[in-house]
């Protein structure tokens, strides 16, 4: 991925941060899978700091760093980035961006334990992604919500069987 590093550095040096944002966003999953998530996150955050243009490229980059923030346990940061991304995509009428931002909002909520907050985002994600024909994301949103919900249900049932309560929770309804 040295060629991507050189391209990003060159684009940044020449002031073409919009293209650099688009490139960095398009390869962040590759970097993550190769064990370079920290570098991907750092580069995206640096590029976002360099260019605050309210663009589709910025919205997609914000979605990428939102996902990485959530994976690092920075739920509030991820939520704020996903909200900024969704606002940008709505302004540009970018249906894919809106749907992805909505998924990221659900992801940030459920990973932080906010099942009630996650449900409406995942329900909206399912609708938006189905309309766009992105069945993978329909499945991901449904699976993530249901699997977390099932883990919580099993925990509560185990606590009840033991006659103890380690946590007090309201079991969320199925999606």
Coordinates of C-alpha atoms in Angstrom, one line a residue:
X1 CA 0.0 0.0 0.0
X2 CA 3.0 2.3 -0.4
X3 CA 1.6 3.5 -3.7
X4 CA -1.5 4.7 -1.9
X5 CA 0.6 6.5 0.7
X6 CA 2.5 8.3 -2.0
X7 CA -0.7 9.2 -3.8
X8 CA -2.3 10.6 -0.7
X9 CA 0.8 12.6 0.3
X10 CA 1.1 14.0 -3.2
X11 CA -2.6 14.9 -3.5
X12 CA -2.4 16.6 0.0
X13 CA 0.8 18.5 -0.9
X14 CA -0.8 19.8 -4.1
X15 CA -4.0 20.9 -2.3
X16 CA -6.3 18.3 -3.9
X17 CA -7.7 17.2 -0.6
X18 CA -11.1 16.3 -2.1
X19 CA -9.5 13.7 -4.3
X20 CA -7.3 12.6 -1.4
X21 CA -10.4 12.2 0.8
X22 CA -12.1 10.1 -1.9
X23 CA -9.0 7.9 -2.3
X24 CA -8.5 7.4 1.4
X25 CA -12.2 6.5 2.0
X26 CA -12.1 4.0 -0.9
X27 CA -9.1 2.1 0.6
X28 CA -9.8 2.2 4.3
X29 CA -11.3 -1.3 4.4
X30 CA -8.2 -2.6 2.6
X31 CA -5.9 -1.0 5.2
X32 CA -8.1 -2.3 8.0
X33 CA -7.9 -5.8 6.7
X34 CA -4.1 -5.5 6.4
X35 CA -3.7 -4.3 9.9
X36 CA -3.3 -0.6 9.2
X37 CA -6.5 0.7 10.6
X38 CA -4.7 3.2 12.9
X39 CA -2.9 4.7 9.8
X40 CA -6.1 4.8 7.8
X41 CA -7.9 6.6 10.7
X42 CA -5.1 9.0 11.2
X43 CA -4.9 9.9 7.5
X44 CA -8.6 10.4 7.1
X45 CA -8.8 12.5 10.2
X46 CA -5.8 14.6 9.0
X47 CA -7.5 15.1 5.6
X48 CA -10.8 16.0 7.2
X49 CA -8.9 18.7 9.3
X50 CA -7.3 20.1 6.1
X51 CA -10.5 20.5 4.2
X52 CA -13.9 21.4 5.7
X53 CA -15.7 21.7 2.4
X54 CA -19.3 20.4 2.7
X55 CA -18.8 17.7 0.0
X56 CA -19.9 14.2 -0.7
X57 CA -16.2 13.1 -0.4
X58 CA -16.2 14.6 3.1
X59 CA -19.4 12.8 4.0
X60 CA -18.0 9.4 2.9
X61 CA -14.8 10.0 4.7
X62 CA -16.7 10.9 7.9
X63 CA -18.6 7.6 7.6
X64 CA -15.3 5.7 7.4
X65 CA -13.8 7.4 10.5
X66 CA -17.1 7.0 12.3
X67 CA -16.9 3.2 11.9
X68 CA -13.3 3.2 13.0
X69 CA -14.1 5.3 16.1
X70 CA -16.9 2.9 17.1
X71 CA -14.5 0.0 16.7
X72 CA -12.1 1.8 19.0
X73 CA -14.8 2.3 21.6
X74 CA -15.2 6.0 20.8
X75 CA -19.0 5.8 20.5
X76 CA -19.8 9.4 20.9
X77 CA -17.2 10.5 18.4
X78 CA -18.5 7.9 15.9
X79 CA -22.1 9.1 16.4
X80 CA -21.1 12.7 15.9
X81 CA -19.1 11.9 12.7
X82 CA -22.0 9.8 11.4
X83 CA -24.5 12.7 12.1
X84 CA -22.2 15.1 10.3
X85 CA -21.9 12.7 7.4
X86 CA -25.7 12.2 7.2
X87 CA -26.3 16.0 7.1
X88 CA -23.9 16.4 4.2
X89 CA -25.4 13.5 2.3
X90 CA -28.9 14.8 2.8
X91 CA -27.8 18.2 1.5
X92 CA -26.4 16.6 -1.6
X93 CA -29.3 14.2 -2.1
X94 CA -26.8 11.2 -1.9
X95 CA -29.1 8.3 -1.1
X96 CA -26.3 5.8 -0.6
X97 CA -24.5 8.2 1.8
X98 CA -27.6 8.8 3.8
X99 CA -28.3 5.1 4.1
X100 CA -24.7 4.4 5.1
X101 CA -24.6 7.2 7.7
X102 CA -27.9 5.9 9.1
X103 CA -26.3 2.4 9.5
X104 CA -23.3 4.0 11.2
X105 CA -25.6 5.8 13.7
X106 CA -27.2 2.4 14.5
X107 CA -23.8 0.8 14.8
X108 CA -22.5 3.5 17.2
X109 CA -25.7 3.1 19.3
X110 CA -25.8 -0.6 19.5
X111 CA -22.1 -1.0 20.2
X112 CA -22.4 1.5 23.1
X113 CA -25.3 -0.6 24.5
X114 CA -28.1 1.8 23.4
X115 CA -30.5 -0.8 22.0
X116 CA -33.4 1.6 22.0
X117 CA -31.4 4.2 20.1
X118 CA -30.1 1.6 17.6
X119 CA -33.5 0.2 16.6
X120 CA -34.9 3.2 14.6
X121 CA -31.6 3.7 12.8
X122 CA -31.4 0.0 11.8
X123 CA -35.0 0.0 10.8
X124 CA -34.4 3.0 8.6
X125 CA -31.2 1.4 7.3
X126 CA -33.1 -1.7 6.2
X127 CA -35.7 0.4 4.3
X128 CA -33.1 2.7 2.6
X129 CA -30.7 -0.1 1.7
X130 CA -33.5 -2.3 0.4
X131 CA -34.7 0.6 -1.8
X132 CA -31.1 0.9 -3.2
X133 CA -30.8 -2.8 -3.7
X134 CA -27.9 -3.2 -1.2
X135 CA -29.1 -6.5 0.3
X136 CA -25.7 -7.0 2.1
X137 CA -26.4 -4.0 4.3
X138 CA -30.0 -5.0 4.9
X139 CA -28.7 -8.3 6.2
X140 CA -25.9 -6.6 8.2
X141 CA -28.3 -4.2 9.9
X142 CA -30.8 -6.9 10.7
X143 CA -28.1 -9.4 11.9
X144 CA -26.2 -6.9 14.1
X145 CA -29.4 -5.8 15.9
X146 CA -30.8 -9.3 16.3
X147 CA -27.5 -10.8 17.4
X148 CA -26.8 -8.1 20.1
X149 CA -30.5 -8.4 21.2
X150 CA -30.1 -12.2 21.5
X151 CA -26.9 -11.9 23.5
X152 CA -28.6 -9.5 25.9
X153 CA -31.7 -11.8 26.2
X154 CA -29.4 -14.8 27.1
X155 CA -27.6 -12.7 29.7
X156 CA -30.8 -11.6 31.3
X157 CA -32.3 -15.2 31.3
X158 CA -29.0 -16.5 32.9
X159 CA -29.2 -13.9 35.6
X160 CA -32.9 -14.7 36.3
X161 CA -32.1 -18.4 36.5
X162 CA -29.3 -17.7 39.0
X163 CA -31.6 -15.4 40.9
X164 CA -29.1 -12.5 40.6
X165 CA -29.0 -9.3 38.6
X166 CA -25.6 -8.1 37.4
X167 CA -27.1 -5.5 35.2
X168 CA -30.5 -4.0 34.9
X169 CA -31.6 -3.7 31.3
X170 CA -34.8 -3.6 29.3
X171 CA -34.6 -6.2 26.6
X172 CA -35.2 -4.5 23.3
X173 CA -37.9 -5.7 20.9
X174 CA -36.9 -7.6 17.8
X175 CA -36.2 -5.7 14.6

